[in-house]
XYZ file of C-alpha atoms in Angstrom:
394
model
C 66.859 135.436 92.650
C 67.194 133.175 95.676
C 70.274 131.097 95.526
C 69.590 127.288 95.775
C 73.118 126.019 95.519
C 75.598 127.907 97.850
C 77.432 126.043 100.631
C 77.690 128.233 103.765
C 78.726 127.749 107.222
C 77.707 129.614 110.419
C 80.865 130.425 112.266
C 81.789 131.403 115.508
C 84.807 133.401 116.548
C 88.405 131.942 116.506
C 89.946 134.628 118.719
C 88.535 136.630 121.542
C 89.030 140.317 121.835
C 87.994 142.707 124.768
C 84.234 143.710 124.903
C 83.188 147.258 126.066
C 83.576 146.357 129.705
C 87.212 145.039 129.212
C 86.179 141.523 129.165
C 86.243 139.149 126.127
C 83.692 139.995 123.211
C 80.798 137.886 122.843
C 81.738 135.551 120.068
C 78.246 134.404 119.506
C 77.567 137.883 118.036
C 80.550 137.651 115.637
C 78.827 135.668 113.013
C 78.270 135.944 109.325
C 75.996 134.077 106.709
C 76.932 134.316 103.112
C 74.955 133.361 99.824
C 74.985 134.153 96.202
C 71.841 135.906 94.913
C 72.426 136.239 91.208
C 75.119 135.537 88.621
C 75.769 136.154 84.918
C 78.808 136.180 82.530
C 80.188 139.214 84.231
C 80.304 137.995 87.798
C 78.028 137.050 90.623
C 76.326 138.789 93.530
C 77.253 138.171 97.291
C 74.921 138.863 100.154
C 76.475 138.925 103.594
C 74.274 139.021 106.637
C 76.438 139.728 109.743
C 76.099 139.366 113.426
C 75.846 142.045 115.834
C 79.641 142.498 116.624
C 80.733 142.514 112.802
C 82.214 145.752 111.788
C 83.343 144.800 108.295
C 84.088 141.596 106.367
C 87.357 140.334 104.875
C 86.823 138.137 101.712
C 88.781 136.633 98.964
C 87.535 135.374 95.587
C 89.355 132.567 93.741
C 88.635 130.377 90.718
C 87.684 127.003 92.435
C 90.370 125.281 90.314
C 92.866 127.386 91.975
C 91.688 127.281 95.539
C 93.676 124.370 96.923
C 95.456 125.605 100.069
C 93.815 129.055 99.834
C 91.793 128.269 103.168
C 94.900 127.884 105.224
C 96.529 130.875 103.559
C 93.516 133.018 104.382
C 93.332 131.840 107.786
C 96.907 132.770 108.417
C 96.505 136.142 106.753
C 99.115 135.318 103.956
C 96.615 135.017 101.001
C 96.948 137.764 98.341
C 94.253 139.646 96.981
C 92.004 139.953 100.112
C 89.265 142.593 100.101
C 87.048 143.996 102.747
C 83.466 145.661 102.772
C 82.257 147.938 105.373
C 78.494 147.682 104.693
C 78.183 143.765 104.928
C 74.478 143.765 105.039
C 74.286 144.983 101.330
C 74.597 143.038 98.275
C 78.115 143.372 96.572
C 78.754 142.611 92.897
C 81.710 140.565 92.460
C 83.197 140.924 88.801
C 84.960 137.996 87.387
C 87.238 137.895 84.205
C 86.199 134.437 83.145
C 83.092 132.258 83.639
C 83.252 129.068 85.787
C 83.147 128.079 89.175
C 84.440 130.439 92.154
C 85.272 129.901 95.795
C 84.669 132.818 98.109
C 86.458 132.772 101.633
C 85.016 135.443 103.873
C 84.909 136.264 107.851
C 83.492 138.722 110.157
C 85.870 141.183 111.831
C 84.778 143.291 114.820
C 85.734 146.835 115.498
C 88.538 145.697 117.833
C 89.930 143.430 115.294
C 88.683 140.109 116.505
C 88.286 137.792 113.473
C 85.466 135.134 113.176
C 85.719 131.825 111.577
C 85.922 131.485 107.897
C 82.929 130.932 105.724
C 83.390 129.128 102.446
C 80.962 129.846 99.661
C 80.715 128.362 96.212
C 79.558 130.421 93.150
C 79.576 130.491 89.366
C 80.054 133.389 87.009
C 77.497 132.175 84.663
C 73.551 132.303 84.424
C 73.611 128.350 83.991
C 76.695 126.595 85.210
C 78.207 124.630 88.279
C 79.886 125.162 91.273
C 82.992 122.927 92.223
C 83.310 121.838 95.723
C 86.640 119.792 94.993
C 88.408 117.472 92.732
C 91.148 114.916 92.727
C 93.031 112.613 90.214
C 89.776 110.817 89.464
C 86.510 112.693 90.084
C 85.283 116.339 90.039
C 82.664 117.310 92.448
C 80.077 119.583 90.600
C 76.643 120.947 91.443
C 74.263 122.586 88.964
C 73.900 126.379 89.588
C 71.135 127.974 87.288
C 70.055 131.588 88.017
C 68.252 132.363 84.705
C 65.670 129.530 85.006
C 63.459 131.016 82.022
C 66.188 130.384 79.434
C 67.880 127.266 81.181
C 66.563 124.106 82.648
C 69.601 121.585 82.933
C 73.286 121.479 82.874
C 75.678 118.617 82.087
C 79.479 118.403 81.849
C 82.057 116.587 79.600
C 85.659 116.181 80.645
C 88.062 116.665 77.704
C 91.880 116.594 77.834
C 93.430 119.760 76.616
C 95.992 117.900 74.745
C 93.784 116.573 72.046
C 92.086 119.835 70.699
C 95.122 120.965 68.586
C 95.186 117.585 66.967
C 91.508 117.690 66.229
C 91.410 121.348 64.999
C 88.151 121.958 66.878
C 87.076 124.266 69.717
C 86.155 122.818 72.974
C 82.415 124.175 72.215
C 82.385 122.279 68.841
C 83.294 119.045 70.895
C 80.426 119.838 73.192
C 78.059 120.333 70.517
C 79.080 117.002 68.946
C 78.819 114.877 72.162
C 75.631 116.350 73.294
C 74.123 115.707 69.814
C 75.139 112.171 70.166
C 73.357 111.853 73.588
C 76.667 111.374 75.528
C 76.520 114.195 78.005
C 73.963 113.592 80.687
C 72.298 116.722 82.056
C 70.936 117.592 85.542
C 68.591 119.876 87.301
C 69.166 122.852 89.261
C 71.022 121.973 92.594
C 71.677 118.412 91.547
C 75.132 117.033 92.312
C 77.229 114.853 89.997
C 80.719 113.653 89.438
C 82.333 113.464 86.028
C 85.463 111.302 85.911
C 88.976 112.152 85.133
C 91.379 109.388 83.950
C 93.291 109.171 87.216
C 96.576 110.419 86.112
C 98.146 113.176 88.213
C 99.134 116.561 86.717
C 97.007 116.135 83.597
C 95.169 119.176 82.215
C 91.553 119.138 81.302
C 88.662 121.227 80.173
C 85.552 120.729 82.047
C 82.970 121.639 79.252
C 79.514 122.599 80.131
C 76.292 122.036 78.183
C 73.372 124.160 79.328
C 69.980 123.227 77.739
C 66.425 124.497 77.788
C 63.268 122.821 78.798
C 63.092 121.187 75.338
C 66.607 119.740 75.920
C 67.900 121.974 73.198
C 71.594 123.047 73.644
C 71.607 126.736 74.358
C 75.072 127.302 75.536
C 78.485 125.570 75.516
C 81.284 126.729 77.933
C 84.294 125.520 79.696
C 87.067 126.126 82.222
C 90.228 124.322 82.975
C 91.617 122.401 85.812
C 94.847 120.256 86.333
C 94.794 117.181 88.173
C 96.799 117.292 91.479
C 99.964 115.340 92.216
C 99.516 111.937 93.905
C 98.633 112.476 97.627
C 100.598 109.738 99.638
C 98.589 110.584 102.819
C 95.345 109.280 101.504
C 94.519 105.710 103.068
C 93.661 103.003 100.882
C 90.069 101.886 100.339
C 88.651 99.186 102.704
C 86.832 96.141 101.393
C 84.257 96.605 98.587
C 81.466 93.947 98.926
C 79.420 92.457 96.175
C 76.139 90.555 96.853
C 74.301 88.778 94.189
C 70.465 88.093 94.765
C 67.277 87.333 92.813
C 69.106 85.395 89.917
C 67.083 84.396 86.895
C 68.166 82.942 83.590
C 69.151 86.435 82.170
C 69.126 88.993 85.168
C 70.727 89.276 88.457
C 70.474 91.738 91.117
C 74.155 92.962 92.071
C 74.537 94.988 95.300
C 77.905 96.895 95.541
C 78.639 98.410 99.084
C 81.656 100.511 99.357
C 84.224 100.293 102.253
C 85.709 103.196 104.042
C 88.111 105.565 102.275
C 86.570 104.815 98.911
C 86.127 107.599 96.416
C 84.705 105.551 93.582
C 85.004 102.117 91.979
C 84.891 100.351 88.713
C 82.364 97.456 88.261
C 81.622 94.900 85.504
C 80.548 91.141 85.314
C 82.453 88.567 83.167
C 81.720 84.894 82.418
C 84.088 82.346 84.038
C 85.134 81.199 80.647
C 86.312 84.727 79.772
C 87.888 85.317 83.210
C 89.950 81.993 82.630
C 91.047 83.515 79.211
C 92.389 86.483 80.899
C 94.175 84.403 83.460
C 96.064 82.431 80.788
C 97.007 85.304 78.483
C 98.134 88.731 79.186
C 100.543 91.225 77.440
C 104.345 90.828 78.547
C 104.349 94.456 80.107
C 101.944 93.241 82.921
C 103.503 91.335 85.723
C 100.285 89.343 86.293
C 96.880 88.752 84.739
C 94.816 90.286 87.550
C 96.369 93.710 86.915
C 95.570 93.201 83.336
C 91.931 92.430 83.969
C 91.731 95.326 86.240
C 93.078 97.792 83.651
C 90.488 96.305 81.142
C 87.694 96.844 83.508
C 88.959 100.280 84.090
C 88.883 101.117 80.495
C 85.536 99.466 79.506
C 83.562 98.873 82.708
C 81.359 101.403 84.537
C 82.524 103.674 87.233
C 80.458 104.497 90.274
C 80.842 106.691 93.525
C 77.855 105.575 95.523
C 76.738 102.115 96.631
C 74.764 100.442 93.931
C 71.727 98.131 93.923
C 70.700 97.320 90.398
C 69.180 94.521 88.440
C 71.584 93.798 85.545
C 70.118 92.550 82.242
C 71.466 90.555 79.479
C 72.989 87.663 81.126
C 73.215 84.241 79.390
C 71.076 81.322 80.941
C 72.927 78.570 82.667
C 76.202 80.462 82.792
C 78.815 80.961 85.480
C 79.913 84.628 86.163
C 82.036 86.604 88.215
C 81.042 90.038 89.565
C 83.999 92.321 89.677
C 84.676 95.545 91.585
C 87.846 97.803 91.917
C 87.760 100.451 94.628
C 90.129 103.441 94.496
C 90.761 106.381 96.820
C 91.295 109.951 95.400
C 94.539 109.003 93.606
C 92.548 106.778 91.230
C 94.418 103.842 89.659
C 97.356 104.980 91.885
C 95.228 104.277 94.930
C 93.511 100.854 94.406
C 92.226 98.945 97.350
C 91.526 95.129 97.356
C 89.820 93.462 94.498
C 86.032 92.511 94.943
C 85.014 89.394 93.176
C 81.847 87.240 93.652
C 80.874 84.043 91.788
C 77.218 83.253 90.740
C 75.575 81.260 88.085
C 72.272 82.221 85.992
C 69.458 79.733 86.023
C 69.138 77.229 83.265
C 66.381 78.296 80.768
C 64.054 75.772 79.332
C 65.280 77.006 75.762
C 68.823 76.906 76.763
C 70.727 74.324 74.395
C 74.367 75.190 75.602
C 76.254 76.613 78.457
C 78.411 78.535 75.996
C 77.915 82.374 76.602
C 76.617 84.491 73.684
C 79.173 87.038 74.441
C 81.798 84.545 73.614
C 80.432 84.533 69.904
C 81.381 88.121 69.491
C 85.021 88.562 69.056
C 86.637 91.256 71.557
C 83.558 91.359 73.823
C 84.734 90.541 77.262
C 82.420 92.403 79.887
C 78.857 92.401 80.734
C 77.707 96.028 81.793
C 74.406 97.249 83.254
C 73.470 98.824 79.697
C 70.399 100.377 80.590
C 71.598 102.032 83.679
C 71.594 105.785 84.077
C 75.011 106.413 85.108
C 75.666 109.815 86.919
C 79.186 109.959 85.611
C 80.997 109.895 82.332
C 84.275 109.086 81.155
C 86.785 111.753 80.096
C 87.498 112.319 76.529
C 91.326 111.620 76.111
C 92.207 110.929 72.547
C 91.301 112.503 69.203
C 90.498 109.116 67.863
C 87.462 108.914 70.223
C 86.223 112.116 68.848
C 86.738 111.244 65.159
C 84.995 107.786 65.729
C 81.921 109.777 66.827
C 82.093 111.989 63.748
C 81.911 109.222 61.209
């Protein structure tokens, strides 16, 4: 079957060798294209299409979770496990010991030993799974990869801390079945990209649990692979300004436009009444140095997480009420890489039936934030405590 989700590059040669006339080889002929043509639980099939000067292909296959730094090692010739194929125009079956996403590094080599540039291709050892093009402390970059389109229609992912399963006495597949049955794992079509969230802590281990469903949205397969969040990267620049524009305000709706600044990986968003905001400013736990940090952590726990610019009409505001729209941008270090807080004030229109300016949300103890409840978010928060799972089981 044709591959719909391989990421390939068309390289030229890094190093020049001598041609037949003693001059340099024509590097435009030392090229390679790579794609994945099929996959199942035993592995996947690679197809390399070489340029004219290619004599053989060097390649290395790594689980994508272990691929950080592999490109540089492959380029330098220090990566272990490098293979070669002398018939690069043929399809080559790559066996895999485990399901999940893989990264294939390959390059063309001429008969004289000239090496072309490296091509990076992403694959999955599954008839319905995901490829993973990267991850950091806050997001995982995934793309749906389905080969058996008769059996499978969509795939979704749930991030689960590996530490909670022993306490629960459940398998990761059982957690997937529970959460999908509760409608808490959004699923995506073949080729779609999405980014489930991590909790922003370095060196924490997670299962990336996959739910593959059929055309009737029935769960067919549950599977998983593991990743460990990387250490904090001090070289990442902090995010630039996140802007929030408020338009089209009515008595109970408002259009909030969030625009990310440079170096922003994602951001938390929420809206809060001025009355509730003032409560946060006058009371906060003693372990916090200031109320702003407490409110930020509160939004990080309860608010929505977004990784694209957002333009959405939020529902459920209270008429005649002052609000603050909040935004907290982050780089790839998550909460260890916050940028400047974004905050925009606005007021809803007074309704003809409004009798008080007191927000309805204040009548419900513990409710602090207003969220776009009807919104179809493309990311979900990680499951990091056994209590969360047990609550869902009740």
